[in-house]
mmCIF file of C-alpha atoms in Angstrom:
data_model
loop_
_atom_site.group_PDB
_atom_site.id
_atom_site.type_symbol
_atom_site.label_atom_id
_atom_site.label_comp_id
_atom_site.label_asym_id
_atom_site.label_seq_id
_atom_site.Cartn_x
_atom_site.Cartn_y
_atom_site.Cartn_z
ATOM 1 C CA GLU Y 24 -81.542 264.274 183.056
ATOM 2 C CA VAL Y 25 -84.461 262.796 181.141
ATOM 3 C CA LEU Y 26 -85.117 265.780 178.869
ATOM 4 C CA SER Y 27 -82.284 268.128 179.778
ATOM 5 C CA GLY Y 28 -78.514 268.008 179.861
ATOM 6 C CA ASP Y 29 -76.001 267.479 177.073
ATOM 7 C CA SER Y 30 -76.519 263.741 176.738
ATOM 8 C CA SER Y 31 -80.314 263.898 176.588
ATOM 9 C CA SER Y 32 -80.487 266.879 174.276
ATOM 10 C CA LEU Y 33 -78.056 265.189 171.874
ATOM 11 C CA ARG Y 34 -80.192 262.021 171.888
ATOM 12 C CA ILE Y 35 -83.313 264.057 171.152
ATOM 13 C CA GLU Y 36 -81.545 265.875 168.294
ATOM 14 C CA TRP Y 37 -80.417 262.529 166.834
ATOM 15 C CA GLN Y 38 -83.930 261.185 166.980
ATOM 16 C CA MET Y 39 -85.256 264.334 165.335
ATOM 17 C CA ALA Y 40 -82.699 263.859 162.536
ATOM 18 C CA LEU Y 41 -84.153 260.369 162.009
ATOM 19 C CA VAL Y 42 -87.735 261.698 162.073
ATOM 20 C CA ASN Y 43 -86.865 264.494 159.627
ATOM 21 C CA SER Y 44 -85.215 262.024 157.265
ATOM 22 C CA PHE Y 45 -88.237 259.715 157.448
ATOM 23 C CA THR Y 46 -90.800 262.466 156.856
ATOM 24 C CA GLY Y 47 -88.677 264.628 154.533
ATOM 25 C CA SER Y 48 -89.681 263.007 151.252
ATOM 26 C CA LEU Y 49 -92.037 260.400 149.837
ATOM 27 C CA ASP Y 50 -89.081 258.151 148.915
ATOM 28 C CA GLY Y 51 -87.697 258.426 152.442
ATOM 29 C CA PHE Y 52 -91.112 257.630 153.874
ATOM 30 C CA LEU Y 53 -91.750 254.601 151.668
ATOM 31 C CA PHE Y 54 -88.274 253.127 151.242
ATOM 32 C CA GLY Y 55 -86.047 254.848 153.796
ATOM 33 C CA THR Y 56 -82.522 256.036 153.182
ATOM 34 C CA GLY Y 57 -80.592 252.787 153.485
ATOM 35 C CA TRP Y 58 -78.609 251.691 156.489
ATOM 36 C CA GLY Y 59 -76.159 254.296 157.751
ATOM 37 C CA GLN Y 60 -77.035 256.973 155.200
ATOM 38 C CA ILE Y 61 -78.166 259.663 157.641
ATOM 39 C CA PHE Y 62 -75.507 261.917 159.118
ATOM 40 C CA TYR Y 63 -75.631 264.462 161.903
ATOM 41 C CA HIS Y 64 -73.052 267.176 162.604
ATOM 42 C CA TYR Y 65 -72.213 267.887 166.220
ATOM 43 C CA TYR Y 66 -69.411 270.367 166.939
ATOM 44 C CA ASP Y 67 -67.810 269.759 163.536
ATOM 45 C CA VAL Y 68 -67.908 265.994 164.017
ATOM 46 C CA GLU Y 69 -69.947 263.938 161.582
ATOM 47 C CA MET Y 70 -71.944 261.187 163.287
ATOM 48 C CA GLN Y 71 -74.686 258.761 162.404
ATOM 49 C CA PRO Y 72 -77.764 259.361 164.498
ATOM 50 C CA GLY Y 73 -79.319 256.566 166.461
ATOM 51 C CA GLY Y 74 -82.187 256.342 168.809
ATOM 52 C CA ALA Y 75 -85.430 254.530 169.290
ATOM 53 C CA ASP Y 76 -85.501 251.227 167.414
ATOM 54 C CA ILE Y 77 -88.738 252.009 165.579
ATOM 55 C CA LEU Y 78 -87.257 255.308 164.350
ATOM 56 C CA VAL Y 79 -84.115 253.557 163.126
ATOM 57 C CA PHE Y 80 -86.152 250.964 161.215
ATOM 58 C CA ALA Y 81 -88.469 253.608 159.746
ATOM 59 C CA ALA Y 82 -85.759 256.119 158.790
ATOM 60 C CA TYR Y 83 -83.341 253.592 157.306
ATOM 61 C CA GLY Y 84 -85.885 251.161 155.837
ATOM 62 C CA GLY Y 85 -89.058 253.178 155.292
ATOM 63 C CA VAL Y 86 -92.592 252.661 156.511
ATOM 64 C CA PHE Y 87 -92.676 249.008 155.434
ATOM 65 C CA SER Y 88 -89.572 248.230 157.466
ATOM 66 C CA GLY Y 89 -91.072 249.981 160.479
ATOM 67 C CA LEU Y 90 -94.284 247.994 160.124
ATOM 68 C CA LEU Y 91 -92.350 244.725 159.768
ATOM 69 C CA TYR Y 92 -90.432 245.576 162.942
ATOM 70 C CA LEU Y 93 -93.694 246.107 164.815
ATOM 71 C CA ALA Y 94 -95.105 242.865 163.359
ATOM 72 C CA MET Y 95 -91.997 240.966 164.516
ATOM 73 C CA ILE Y 96 -92.379 242.292 168.047
ATOM 74 C CA ALA Y 97 -96.145 241.613 168.085
ATOM 75 C CA SER Y 98 -95.561 238.073 166.816
ATOM 76 C CA ALA Y 99 -92.917 237.420 169.471
ATOM 77 C CA LEU Y 100 -95.204 238.691 172.227
ATOM 78 C CA HIS Y 101 -98.195 236.759 170.896
ATOM 79 C CA SER Y 102 -96.414 233.412 170.526
ATOM 80 C CA THR Y 103 -94.665 233.540 173.896
ATOM 81 C CA SER Y 104 -97.913 234.559 175.589
ATOM 82 C CA ASN Y 105 -99.789 231.689 173.919
ATOM 83 C CA MET Y 106 -97.133 229.133 174.828
ATOM 84 C CA SER Y 107 -97.175 230.333 178.419
ATOM 85 C CA ARG Y 108 -100.950 229.945 178.508
ATOM 86 C CA ILE Y 109 -100.947 226.523 176.817
ATOM 87 C CA THR Y 110 -98.301 225.117 179.149
ATOM 88 C CA GLY Y 111 -99.946 226.814 182.173
ATOM 89 C CA GLY Y 112 -98.468 226.098 185.566
ATOM 90 C CA SER Y 113 -95.539 224.010 184.346
ATOM 91 C CA ARG Y 114 -91.834 224.795 184.374
ATOM 92 C CA GLU Y 115 -92.083 225.348 180.621
ATOM 93 C CA SER Y 116 -94.748 228.004 181.224
ATOM 94 C CA VAL Y 117 -92.347 229.983 183.404
ATOM 95 C CA TYR Y 118 -89.728 229.765 180.639
ATOM 96 C CA HIS Y 119 -92.152 231.249 178.095
ATOM 97 C CA GLN Y 120 -93.247 233.946 180.553
ATOM 98 C CA GLY Y 121 -89.600 234.919 180.970
ATOM 99 C CA ILE Y 122 -89.163 235.256 177.221
ATOM 100 C CA PHE Y 123 -92.399 237.279 176.996
ATOM 101 C CA PHE Y 124 -91.281 239.777 179.637
ATOM 102 C CA SER Y 125 -87.775 239.961 178.143
ATOM 103 C CA VAL Y 126 -89.204 240.865 174.722
ATOM 104 C CA LEU Y 127 -91.589 243.342 176.346
ATOM 105 C CA GLY Y 128 -88.784 244.971 178.341
ATOM 106 C CA LEU Y 129 -86.487 245.245 175.328
ATOM 107 C CA THR Y 130 -89.330 246.708 173.273
ATOM 108 C CA ILE Y 131 -90.083 249.354 175.897
ATOM 109 C CA THR Y 132 -86.369 250.143 176.176
ATOM 110 C CA GLY Y 133 -86.200 250.297 172.370
ATOM 111 C CA PHE Y 134 -88.821 253.060 172.324
ATOM 112 C CA VAL Y 135 -86.401 255.280 174.248
ATOM 113 C CA ASN Y 136 -82.970 254.311 172.955
ATOM 114 C CA GLY Y 137 -81.506 251.775 170.588
ATOM 115 C CA SER Y 138 -81.154 248.182 171.670
ATOM 116 C CA LEU Y 139 -80.734 246.586 168.229
ATOM 117 C CA ASN Y 140 -76.945 246.488 168.515
ATOM 118 C CA SER Y 141 -76.895 244.536 171.749
ATOM 119 C CA PRO Y 142 -76.397 240.769 171.473
ATOM 120 C CA GLU Y 143 -78.930 240.252 174.269
ATOM 121 C CA TYR Y 144 -81.653 241.681 172.049
ATOM 122 C CA TRP Y 145 -81.054 239.110 169.329
ATOM 123 C CA ILE Y 146 -80.720 236.262 171.837
ATOM 124 C CA VAL Y 147 -84.140 237.128 173.248
ATOM 125 C CA ILE Y 148 -85.634 237.425 169.747
ATOM 126 C CA GLY Y 149 -84.107 234.028 168.917
ATOM 127 C CA LEU Y 150 -85.723 232.529 172.017
ATOM 128 C CA ALA Y 151 -89.044 234.075 170.982
ATOM 129 C CA ILE Y 152 -88.683 232.512 167.516
ATOM 130 C CA PHE Y 153 -88.018 229.152 169.191
ATOM 131 C CA SER Y 154 -91.128 229.647 171.317
ATOM 132 C CA SER Y 155 -93.121 230.533 168.213
ATOM 133 C CA MET Y 156 -91.983 227.368 166.453
ATOM 134 C CA GLN Y 157 -92.960 225.286 169.483
ATOM 135 C CA TYR Y 158 -96.389 226.924 169.421
ATOM 136 C CA GLN Y 159 -96.821 226.191 165.708
ATOM 137 C CA LEU Y 160 -95.682 222.575 166.092
ATOM 138 C CA ARG Y 161 -97.962 222.036 169.053
ATOM 139 C CA SER Y 162 -100.881 223.568 167.151
ATOM 140 C CA ALA Y 163 -100.145 221.364 164.126
ATOM 141 C CA ARG Y 164 -100.147 218.249 166.338
ATOM 142 C CA ILE Y 165 -103.497 219.229 167.844
ATOM 143 C CA VAL Y 166 -104.980 219.825 164.391
ATOM 144 C CA ASN Y 167 -103.628 216.490 163.160
ATOM 145 C CA LYS Y 168 -105.156 214.695 166.134
ATOM 146 C CA VAL Y 169 -108.530 216.274 165.448
ATOM 147 C CA GLU Y 170 -108.346 215.345 161.764
ATOM 148 C CA ILE Y 171 -107.468 211.731 162.621
ATOM 149 C CA ARG Y 172 -110.359 211.470 165.066
ATOM 150 C CA MET Y 173 -112.804 212.881 162.540
ATOM 151 C CA ALA Y 174 -111.591 210.477 159.820
ATOM 152 C CA THR Y 175 -112.199 207.328 161.905
#
């Protein structure tokens, strides 16, 4: 049922509608179509196609939106990985590892089908943002300590 069957073939057709909208014109490529402006007809029923998260961002928001999506995911993975490494071996390290693997799992799932509408996705992204802020604050404290030592 991965690439055959009614459900899978419909999902592939939806994703192709997104790809065609994204690559169909220079405006669509650069700026996208706007949220919810792509329609797909299936047995005389008008639907909005969905699919892989990166395709949704690119088709609706253009190449810049797609790149910002990838940067958000890369930043979340980077900061949670760094915090896990910095806090190595502690209970806090396990917390950051959990966030890292949650973001990674949602990203991999998002390459196949849409996960942007699920509340769990945004909870995990919120936790990754929290982890990123902890990393930045910890880095700022380390820098401040080094500056103080050098000044005395």
